[in-house]
CSV table of C-alpha atoms and ligand atoms in Angstrom, one decimal:
chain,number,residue,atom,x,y,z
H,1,UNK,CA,-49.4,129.0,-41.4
H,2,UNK,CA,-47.4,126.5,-39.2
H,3,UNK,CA,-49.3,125.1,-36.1
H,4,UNK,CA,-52.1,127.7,-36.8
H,5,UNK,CA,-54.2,126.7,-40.2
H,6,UNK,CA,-54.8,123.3,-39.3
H,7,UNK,CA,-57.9,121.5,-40.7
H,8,UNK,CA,-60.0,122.6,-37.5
H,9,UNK,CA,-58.6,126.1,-38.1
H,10,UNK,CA,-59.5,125.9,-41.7
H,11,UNK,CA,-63.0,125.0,-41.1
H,12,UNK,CA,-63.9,127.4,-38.7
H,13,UNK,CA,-62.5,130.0,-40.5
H,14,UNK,CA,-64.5,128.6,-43.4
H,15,UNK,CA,-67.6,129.2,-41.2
H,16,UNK,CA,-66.4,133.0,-41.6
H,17,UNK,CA,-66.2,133.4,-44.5
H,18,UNK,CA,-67.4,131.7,-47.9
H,19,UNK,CA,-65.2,133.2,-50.6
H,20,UNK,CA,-61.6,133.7,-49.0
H,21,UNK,CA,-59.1,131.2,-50.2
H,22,UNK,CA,-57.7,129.5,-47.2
H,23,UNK,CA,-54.3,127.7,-47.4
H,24,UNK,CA,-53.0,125.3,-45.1
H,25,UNK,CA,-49.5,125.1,-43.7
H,26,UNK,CA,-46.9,123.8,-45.6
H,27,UNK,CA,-46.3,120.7,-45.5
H,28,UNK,CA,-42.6,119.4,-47.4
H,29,UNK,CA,-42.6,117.2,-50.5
H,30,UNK,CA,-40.8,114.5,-48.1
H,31,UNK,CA,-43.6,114.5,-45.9
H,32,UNK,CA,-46.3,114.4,-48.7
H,33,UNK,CA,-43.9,111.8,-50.4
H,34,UNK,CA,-43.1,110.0,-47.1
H,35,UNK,CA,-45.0,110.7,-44.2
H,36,UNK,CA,-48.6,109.6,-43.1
H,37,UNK,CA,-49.9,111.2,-46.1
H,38,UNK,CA,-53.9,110.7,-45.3
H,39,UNK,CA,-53.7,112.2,-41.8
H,40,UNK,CA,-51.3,115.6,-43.5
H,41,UNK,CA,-53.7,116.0,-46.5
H,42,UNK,CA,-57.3,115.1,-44.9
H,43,UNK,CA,-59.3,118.5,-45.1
H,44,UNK,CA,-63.3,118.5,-44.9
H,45,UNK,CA,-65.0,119.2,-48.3
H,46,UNK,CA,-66.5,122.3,-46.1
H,47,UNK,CA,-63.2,124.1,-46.2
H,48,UNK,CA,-62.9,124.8,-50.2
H,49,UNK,CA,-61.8,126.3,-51.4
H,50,UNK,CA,-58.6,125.6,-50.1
H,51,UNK,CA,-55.0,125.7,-51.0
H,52,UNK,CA,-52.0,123.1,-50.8
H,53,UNK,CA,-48.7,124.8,-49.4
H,54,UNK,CA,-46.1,122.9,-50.6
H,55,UNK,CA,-41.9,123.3,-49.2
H,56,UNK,CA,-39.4,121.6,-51.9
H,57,UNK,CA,-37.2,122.1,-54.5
H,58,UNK,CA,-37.3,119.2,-56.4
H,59,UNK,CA,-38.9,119.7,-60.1
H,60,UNK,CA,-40.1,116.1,-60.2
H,61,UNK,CA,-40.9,115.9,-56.3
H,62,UNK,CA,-43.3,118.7,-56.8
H,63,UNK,CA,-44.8,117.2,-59.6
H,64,UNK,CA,-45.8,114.0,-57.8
H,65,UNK,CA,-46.8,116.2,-55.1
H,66,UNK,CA,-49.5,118.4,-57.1
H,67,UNK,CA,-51.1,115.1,-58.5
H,68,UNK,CA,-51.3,114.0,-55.0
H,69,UNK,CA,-52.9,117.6,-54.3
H,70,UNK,CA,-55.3,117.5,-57.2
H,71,UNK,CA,-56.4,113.9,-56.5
H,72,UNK,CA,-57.0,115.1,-52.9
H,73,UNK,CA,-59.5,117.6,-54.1
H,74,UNK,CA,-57.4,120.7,-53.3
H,75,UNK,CA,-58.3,123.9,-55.4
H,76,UNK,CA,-54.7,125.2,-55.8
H,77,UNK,CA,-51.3,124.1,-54.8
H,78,UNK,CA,-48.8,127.0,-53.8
H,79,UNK,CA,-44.9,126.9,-53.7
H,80,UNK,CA,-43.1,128.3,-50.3
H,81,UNK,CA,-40.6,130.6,-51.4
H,82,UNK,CA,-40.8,132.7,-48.7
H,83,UNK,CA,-39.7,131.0,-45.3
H,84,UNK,CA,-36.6,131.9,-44.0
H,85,UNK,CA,-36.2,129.0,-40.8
H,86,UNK,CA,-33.2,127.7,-40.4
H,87,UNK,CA,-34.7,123.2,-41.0
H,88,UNK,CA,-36.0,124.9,-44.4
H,89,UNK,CA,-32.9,126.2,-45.6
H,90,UNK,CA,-31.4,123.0,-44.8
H,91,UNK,CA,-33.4,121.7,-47.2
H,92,UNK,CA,-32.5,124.4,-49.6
H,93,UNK,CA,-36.3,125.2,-50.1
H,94,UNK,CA,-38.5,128.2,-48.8
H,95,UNK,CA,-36.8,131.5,-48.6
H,96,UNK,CA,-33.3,130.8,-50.1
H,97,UNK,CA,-34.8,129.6,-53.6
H,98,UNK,CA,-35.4,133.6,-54.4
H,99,UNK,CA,-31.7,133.2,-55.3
H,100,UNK,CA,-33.0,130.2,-57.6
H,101,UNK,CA,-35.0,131.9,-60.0
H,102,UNK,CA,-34.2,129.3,-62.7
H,103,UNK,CA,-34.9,126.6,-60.0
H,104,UNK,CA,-38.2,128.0,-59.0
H,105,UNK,CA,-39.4,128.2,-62.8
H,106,UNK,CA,-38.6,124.4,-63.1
H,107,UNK,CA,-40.4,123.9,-60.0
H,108,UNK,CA,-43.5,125.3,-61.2
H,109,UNK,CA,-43.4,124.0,-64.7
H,110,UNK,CA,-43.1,120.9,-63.6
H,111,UNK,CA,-46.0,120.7,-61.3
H,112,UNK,CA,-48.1,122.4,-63.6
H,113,UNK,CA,-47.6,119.3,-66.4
H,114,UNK,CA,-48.2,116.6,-64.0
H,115,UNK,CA,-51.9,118.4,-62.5
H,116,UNK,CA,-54.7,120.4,-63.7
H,117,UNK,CA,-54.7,122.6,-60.6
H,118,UNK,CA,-53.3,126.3,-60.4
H,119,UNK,CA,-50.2,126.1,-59.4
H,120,UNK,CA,-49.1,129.2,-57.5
H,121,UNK,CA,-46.2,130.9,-55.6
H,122,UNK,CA,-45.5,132.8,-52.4
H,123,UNK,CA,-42.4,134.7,-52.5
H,124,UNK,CA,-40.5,137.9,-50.8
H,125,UNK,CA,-39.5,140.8,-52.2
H,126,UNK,CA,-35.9,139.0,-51.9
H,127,UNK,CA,-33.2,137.9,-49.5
H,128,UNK,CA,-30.2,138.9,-47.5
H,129,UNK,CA,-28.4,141.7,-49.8
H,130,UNK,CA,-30.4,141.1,-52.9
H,131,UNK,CA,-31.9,143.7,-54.6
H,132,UNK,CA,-35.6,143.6,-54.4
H,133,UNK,CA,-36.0,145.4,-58.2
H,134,UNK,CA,-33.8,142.5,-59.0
H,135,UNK,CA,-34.4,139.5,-57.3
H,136,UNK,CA,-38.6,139.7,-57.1
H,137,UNK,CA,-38.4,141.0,-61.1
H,138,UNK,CA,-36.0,137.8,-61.9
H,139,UNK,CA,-38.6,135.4,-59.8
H,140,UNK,CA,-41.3,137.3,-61.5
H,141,UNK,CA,-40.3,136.3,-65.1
H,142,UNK,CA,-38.9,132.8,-64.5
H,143,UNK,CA,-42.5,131.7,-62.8
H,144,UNK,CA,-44.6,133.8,-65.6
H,145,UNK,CA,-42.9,132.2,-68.3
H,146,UNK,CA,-43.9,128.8,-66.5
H,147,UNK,CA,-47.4,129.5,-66.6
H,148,UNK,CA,-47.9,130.4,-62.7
H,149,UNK,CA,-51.6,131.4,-62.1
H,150,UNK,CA,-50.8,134.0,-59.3
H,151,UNK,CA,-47.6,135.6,-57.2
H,152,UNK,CA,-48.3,136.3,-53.6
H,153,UNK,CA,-45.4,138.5,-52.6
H,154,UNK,CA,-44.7,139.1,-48.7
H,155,UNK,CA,-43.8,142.5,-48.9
H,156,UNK,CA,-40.6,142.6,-47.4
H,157,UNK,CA,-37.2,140.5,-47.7
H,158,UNK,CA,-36.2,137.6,-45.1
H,159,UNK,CA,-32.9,137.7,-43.8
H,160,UNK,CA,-31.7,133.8,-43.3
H,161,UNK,CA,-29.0,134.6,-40.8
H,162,UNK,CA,-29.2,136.4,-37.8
H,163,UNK,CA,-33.3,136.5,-37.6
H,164,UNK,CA,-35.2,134.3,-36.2
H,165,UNK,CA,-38.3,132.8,-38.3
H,166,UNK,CA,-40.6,135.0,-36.2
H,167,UNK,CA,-38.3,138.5,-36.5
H,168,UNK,CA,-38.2,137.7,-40.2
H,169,UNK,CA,-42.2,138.0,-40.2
H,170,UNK,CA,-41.6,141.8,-38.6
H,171,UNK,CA,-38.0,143.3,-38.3
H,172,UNK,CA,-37.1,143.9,-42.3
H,173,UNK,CA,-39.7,146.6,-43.6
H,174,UNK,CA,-42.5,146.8,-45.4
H,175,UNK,CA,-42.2,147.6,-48.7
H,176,UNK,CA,-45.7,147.7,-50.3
H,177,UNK,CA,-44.9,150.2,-53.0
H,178,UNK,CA,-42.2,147.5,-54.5
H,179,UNK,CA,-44.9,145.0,-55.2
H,180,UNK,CA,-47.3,147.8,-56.5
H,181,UNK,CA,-44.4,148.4,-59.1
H,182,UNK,CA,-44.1,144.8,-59.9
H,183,UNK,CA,-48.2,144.6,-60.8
H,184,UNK,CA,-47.4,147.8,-63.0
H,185,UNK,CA,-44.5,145.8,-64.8
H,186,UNK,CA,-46.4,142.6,-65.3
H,187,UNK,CA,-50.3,143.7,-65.5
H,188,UNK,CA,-51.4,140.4,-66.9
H,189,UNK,CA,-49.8,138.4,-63.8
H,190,UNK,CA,-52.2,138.0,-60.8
H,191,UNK,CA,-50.1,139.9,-58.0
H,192,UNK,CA,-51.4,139.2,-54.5
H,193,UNK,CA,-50.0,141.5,-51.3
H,194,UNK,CA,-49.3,139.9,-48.3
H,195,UNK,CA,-48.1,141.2,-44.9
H,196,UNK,CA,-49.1,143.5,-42.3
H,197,UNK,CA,-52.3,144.0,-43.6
H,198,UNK,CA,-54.3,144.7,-40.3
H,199,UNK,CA,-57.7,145.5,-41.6
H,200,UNK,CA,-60.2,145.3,-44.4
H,201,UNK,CA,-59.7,148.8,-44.9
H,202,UNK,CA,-56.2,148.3,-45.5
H,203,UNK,CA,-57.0,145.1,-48.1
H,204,UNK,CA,-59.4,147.3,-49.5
H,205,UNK,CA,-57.2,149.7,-50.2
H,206,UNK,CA,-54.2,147.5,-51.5
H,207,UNK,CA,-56.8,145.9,-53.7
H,208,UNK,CA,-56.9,149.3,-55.8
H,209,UNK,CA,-53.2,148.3,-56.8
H,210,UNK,CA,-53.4,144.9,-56.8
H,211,UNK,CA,-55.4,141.9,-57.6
H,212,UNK,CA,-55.3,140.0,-54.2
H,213,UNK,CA,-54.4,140.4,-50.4
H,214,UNK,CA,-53.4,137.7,-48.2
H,215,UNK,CA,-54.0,138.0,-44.4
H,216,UNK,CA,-51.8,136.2,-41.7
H,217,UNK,CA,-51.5,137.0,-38.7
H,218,UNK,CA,-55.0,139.5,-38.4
H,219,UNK,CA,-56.7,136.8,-39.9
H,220,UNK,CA,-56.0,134.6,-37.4
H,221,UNK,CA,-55.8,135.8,-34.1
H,222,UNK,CA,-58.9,138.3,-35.0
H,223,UNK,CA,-61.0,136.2,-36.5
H,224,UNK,CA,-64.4,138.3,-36.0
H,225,UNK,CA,-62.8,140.1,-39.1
H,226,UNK,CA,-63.4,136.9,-41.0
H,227,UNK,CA,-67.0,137.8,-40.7
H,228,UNK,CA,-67.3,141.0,-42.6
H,229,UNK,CA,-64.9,139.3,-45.7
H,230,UNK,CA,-67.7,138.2,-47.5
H,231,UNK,CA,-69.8,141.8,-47.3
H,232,UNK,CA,-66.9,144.0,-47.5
H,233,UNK,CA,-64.6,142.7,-50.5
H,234,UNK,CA,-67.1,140.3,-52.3
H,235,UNK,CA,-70.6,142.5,-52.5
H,236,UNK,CA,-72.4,139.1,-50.8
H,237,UNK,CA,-74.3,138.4,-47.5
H,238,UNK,CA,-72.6,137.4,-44.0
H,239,UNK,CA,-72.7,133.8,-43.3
H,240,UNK,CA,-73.8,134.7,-39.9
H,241,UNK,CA,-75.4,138.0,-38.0
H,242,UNK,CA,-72.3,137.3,-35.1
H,243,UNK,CA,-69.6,136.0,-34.4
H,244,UNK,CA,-71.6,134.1,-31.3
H,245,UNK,CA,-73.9,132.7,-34.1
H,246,UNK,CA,-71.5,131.4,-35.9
H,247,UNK,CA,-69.6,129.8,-32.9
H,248,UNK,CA,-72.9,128.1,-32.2
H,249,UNK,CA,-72.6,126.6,-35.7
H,250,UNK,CA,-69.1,125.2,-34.6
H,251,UNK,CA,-70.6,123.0,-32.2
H,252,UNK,CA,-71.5,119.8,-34.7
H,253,UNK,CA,-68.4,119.9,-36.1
H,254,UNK,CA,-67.2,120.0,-32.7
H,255,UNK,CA,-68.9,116.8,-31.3
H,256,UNK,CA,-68.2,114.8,-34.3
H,257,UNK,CA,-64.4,115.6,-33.7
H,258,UNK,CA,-64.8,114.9,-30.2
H,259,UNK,CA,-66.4,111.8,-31.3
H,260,UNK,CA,-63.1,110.7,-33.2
H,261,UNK,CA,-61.1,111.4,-30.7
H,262,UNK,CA,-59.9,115.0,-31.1
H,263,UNK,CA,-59.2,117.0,-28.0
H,264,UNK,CA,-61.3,119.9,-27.4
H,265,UNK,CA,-58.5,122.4,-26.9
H,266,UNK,CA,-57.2,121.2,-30.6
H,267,UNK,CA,-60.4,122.7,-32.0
H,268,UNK,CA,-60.9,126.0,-29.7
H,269,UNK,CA,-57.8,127.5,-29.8
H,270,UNK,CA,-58.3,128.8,-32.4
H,271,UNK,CA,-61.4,130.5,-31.2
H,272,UNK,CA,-60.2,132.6,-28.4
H,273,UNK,CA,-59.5,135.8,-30.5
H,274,UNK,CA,-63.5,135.3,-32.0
H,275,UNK,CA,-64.7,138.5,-29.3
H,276,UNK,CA,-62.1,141.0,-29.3
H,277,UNK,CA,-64.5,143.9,-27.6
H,278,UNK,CA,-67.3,142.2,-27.0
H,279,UNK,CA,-68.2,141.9,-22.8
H,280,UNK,CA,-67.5,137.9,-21.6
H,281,UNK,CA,-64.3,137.9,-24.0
H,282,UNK,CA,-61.8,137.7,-21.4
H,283,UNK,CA,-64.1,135.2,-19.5
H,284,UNK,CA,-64.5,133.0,-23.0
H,285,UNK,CA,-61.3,133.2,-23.3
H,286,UNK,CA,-60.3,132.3,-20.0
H,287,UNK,CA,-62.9,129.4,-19.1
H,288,UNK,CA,-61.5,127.4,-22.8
H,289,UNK,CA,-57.9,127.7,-21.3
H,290,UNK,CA,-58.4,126.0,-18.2
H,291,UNK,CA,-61.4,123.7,-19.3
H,292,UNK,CA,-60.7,123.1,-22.8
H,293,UNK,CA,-57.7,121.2,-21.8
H,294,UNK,CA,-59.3,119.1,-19.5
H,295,UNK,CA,-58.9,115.3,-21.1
H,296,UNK,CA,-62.9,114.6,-20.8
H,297,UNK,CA,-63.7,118.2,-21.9
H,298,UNK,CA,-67.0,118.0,-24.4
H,299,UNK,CA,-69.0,120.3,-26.5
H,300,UNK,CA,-70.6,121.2,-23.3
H,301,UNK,CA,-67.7,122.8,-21.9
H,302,UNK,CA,-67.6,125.0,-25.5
H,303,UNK,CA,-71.3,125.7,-25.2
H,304,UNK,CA,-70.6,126.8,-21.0
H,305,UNK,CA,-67.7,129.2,-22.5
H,306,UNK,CA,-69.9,130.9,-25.2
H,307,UNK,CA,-72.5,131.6,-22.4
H,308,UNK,CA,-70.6,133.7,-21.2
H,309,UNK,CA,-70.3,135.7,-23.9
H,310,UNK,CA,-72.8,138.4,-24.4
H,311,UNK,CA,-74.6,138.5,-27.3
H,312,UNK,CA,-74.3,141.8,-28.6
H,313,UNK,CA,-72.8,142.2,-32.2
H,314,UNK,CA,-69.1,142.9,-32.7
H,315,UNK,CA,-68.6,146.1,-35.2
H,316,UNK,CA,-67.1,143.2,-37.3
H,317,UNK,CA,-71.0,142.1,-37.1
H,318,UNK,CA,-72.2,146.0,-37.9
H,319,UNK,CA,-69.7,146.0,-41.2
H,320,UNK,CA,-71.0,142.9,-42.3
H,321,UNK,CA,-74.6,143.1,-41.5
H,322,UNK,CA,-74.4,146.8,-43.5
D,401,FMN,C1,-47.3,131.0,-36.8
D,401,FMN,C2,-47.0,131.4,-38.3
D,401,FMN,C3,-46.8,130.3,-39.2
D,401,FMN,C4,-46.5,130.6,-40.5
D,401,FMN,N1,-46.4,129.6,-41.4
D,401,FMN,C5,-46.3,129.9,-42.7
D,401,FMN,C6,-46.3,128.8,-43.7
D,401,FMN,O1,-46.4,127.6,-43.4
D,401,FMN,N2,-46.2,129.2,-45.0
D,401,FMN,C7,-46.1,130.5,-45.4
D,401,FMN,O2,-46.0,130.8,-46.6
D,401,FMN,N3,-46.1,131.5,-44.5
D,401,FMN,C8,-46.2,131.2,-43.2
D,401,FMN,N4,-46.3,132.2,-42.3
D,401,FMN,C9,-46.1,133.6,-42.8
D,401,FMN,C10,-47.5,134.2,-43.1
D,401,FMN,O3,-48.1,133.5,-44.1
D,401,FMN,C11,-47.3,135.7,-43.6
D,401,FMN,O4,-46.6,135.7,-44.8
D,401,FMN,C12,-46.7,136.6,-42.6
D,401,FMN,O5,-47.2,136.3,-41.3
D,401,FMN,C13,-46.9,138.0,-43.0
D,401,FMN,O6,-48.3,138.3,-43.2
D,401,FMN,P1,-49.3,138.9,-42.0
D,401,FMN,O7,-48.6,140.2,-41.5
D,401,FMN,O8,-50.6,139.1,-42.6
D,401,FMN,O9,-49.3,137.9,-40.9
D,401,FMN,C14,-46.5,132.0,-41.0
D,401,FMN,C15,-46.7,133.0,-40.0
D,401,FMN,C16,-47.0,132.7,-38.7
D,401,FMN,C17,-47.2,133.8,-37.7
């Protein structure tokens, strides 16, 4: 997700949880191509696995793009076909190429001969006025018979006019039962649900119709849910008792980044939403937004925030400690 899964956010939430996939925000096959390609791509080998998200249309971009990926050490590389701003459609990439199908097909083809890595596709249920039996059924096909290894389908369309990026992610509705009918019509083709999924009740239950969930928005600004992942949908072991445990276990990775000249704040805000219920929360919270920012802020003033913090277990901790 843009501006949220950055690397730092990617390895905390890898402290989390061992076994979700986490996938970074797109970055475009000009910037891969282009851009300072070390500082886009760098990830710690702590965060797989991890995903690539890639933005483009260009068969043969894509292609040099997944090499890139796979030499990078990234565990899958995953087409946006599913974002609807307005710099994107410029580029004739993201949302609009549901009305590509061909396109998309080529796309994934193409990237698939030039790496090893599964190649992979997020999508909507379709655009505009399409018809969402027609347009996710015609995707469906043309990226099957290119040998995609999975479809994560946001379960609702994107209107590219008149809706902002952000009303696009909530104002068309839901419509979970259209991908359950799409993992009906093609039950050899791993169908992944994403959107509104609040809980891992709700995954849990979508994962009786489906093969996958994908989780935005919860995931991220609730991260104590991240905790019970592991227990709840994969039979294993918490990788910590707390989420205050596992904020302890931030702190190296914290003074090493600090040590290379990251700013605090770029690592702990994504943090803030770790103790939804938990007494201190609003203090945590509230101490990293005035002190984290501070220019000579250090692992001290992350260590001063979590004291406040009480350490009693979040029911995330209870689920995953059950
Ligand atoms: C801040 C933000 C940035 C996002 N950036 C991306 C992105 O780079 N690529 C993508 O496929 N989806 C992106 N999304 C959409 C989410 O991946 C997801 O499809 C959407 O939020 C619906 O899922 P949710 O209800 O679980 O959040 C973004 C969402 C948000 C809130």
């Amino acid at each position: 997700m843009m501006e949220w899964t950055d690397r730092h956010c990617r390895f905390f939430h890898r402290l989390l949880t061992r076994r979700a996939l986490i996938y970074t925000e797109m970055i475009t096959t000009g910037a891969v191509l282009h851009g300072d390609r070390a500082r886009l791509m760098a990830f710690a080998p702590a965060e797989h696995p991890v995903a690539l998200q890639l933005g483009g249309c260009d068969p043969q971009a894509l292609a040099r793009c997944a090499r890139i990926a796979e030499d990078f050490g990234y565990d899958e590389v995953n087409l946006n076909v599913g974002c609807p701003s307005e710099r994107v459609q410029e580029g004739r990439f993201g949302a609009c190429l549901m009305a590509e199908p061909a396109l998309v097909g080529d796309c994934v083809a193409a990237m698939r001969a030039a790496a090893k890595l599964p190649v992979t596709v997020k999508c909507r249920i379709g655009i505009d006025d399409q018809d969402p039996e027609e347009a996710l059924e015609a995707l469906t096909c043309a990226v099957d018979a290119a040998g995609v290894a999975a479809l994560i389908v946001h379960a609702r369309k994107a209107w590219l006019e008149g809706l902002s990026p952000r009303e696009n992610r909530d104002v068309p509705p839901l419509d979970y039962a259209r991908v359950y009918r799409l993992k009906t019509a093609h039950p050899g083709l791993c169908i992944v649900l994403n959107g509104g999924i609040a809980d891992l009740d709700q995954a849990t239950a979508h994962l009786t119709r489906v093969d996958g969930v994908m989780m935005g928005r919860a995931a991220y600004q609730e991260p104590w849910r991240l905790l019970a992942v592991d227990p709840a949908l994969f039979g294993e072991g918490a990788p910590f008792p707390s989420p205050k445990v596992a904020a302890e276990a931030l702190i190296p990775y914290i003074e090493r980044e600090l040590a290379r000249g990251t700013r605090l704040n770029a690592i702990t805000r994504h943090v803030l939403g770790l103790f939804r219920g938990v007494p201190g929360a609003r203090a945590f919270r509230r101490h990293l937004a005035t002190e984290a920012v501070r220019g000579g802020a250090t692992a001290a003033t992350f260590r001063a925030a979590l004291a406040l913090v009480a350490d009693a277990d979040t029911p995330a901790a209870h689920t995953a400690a059950a």
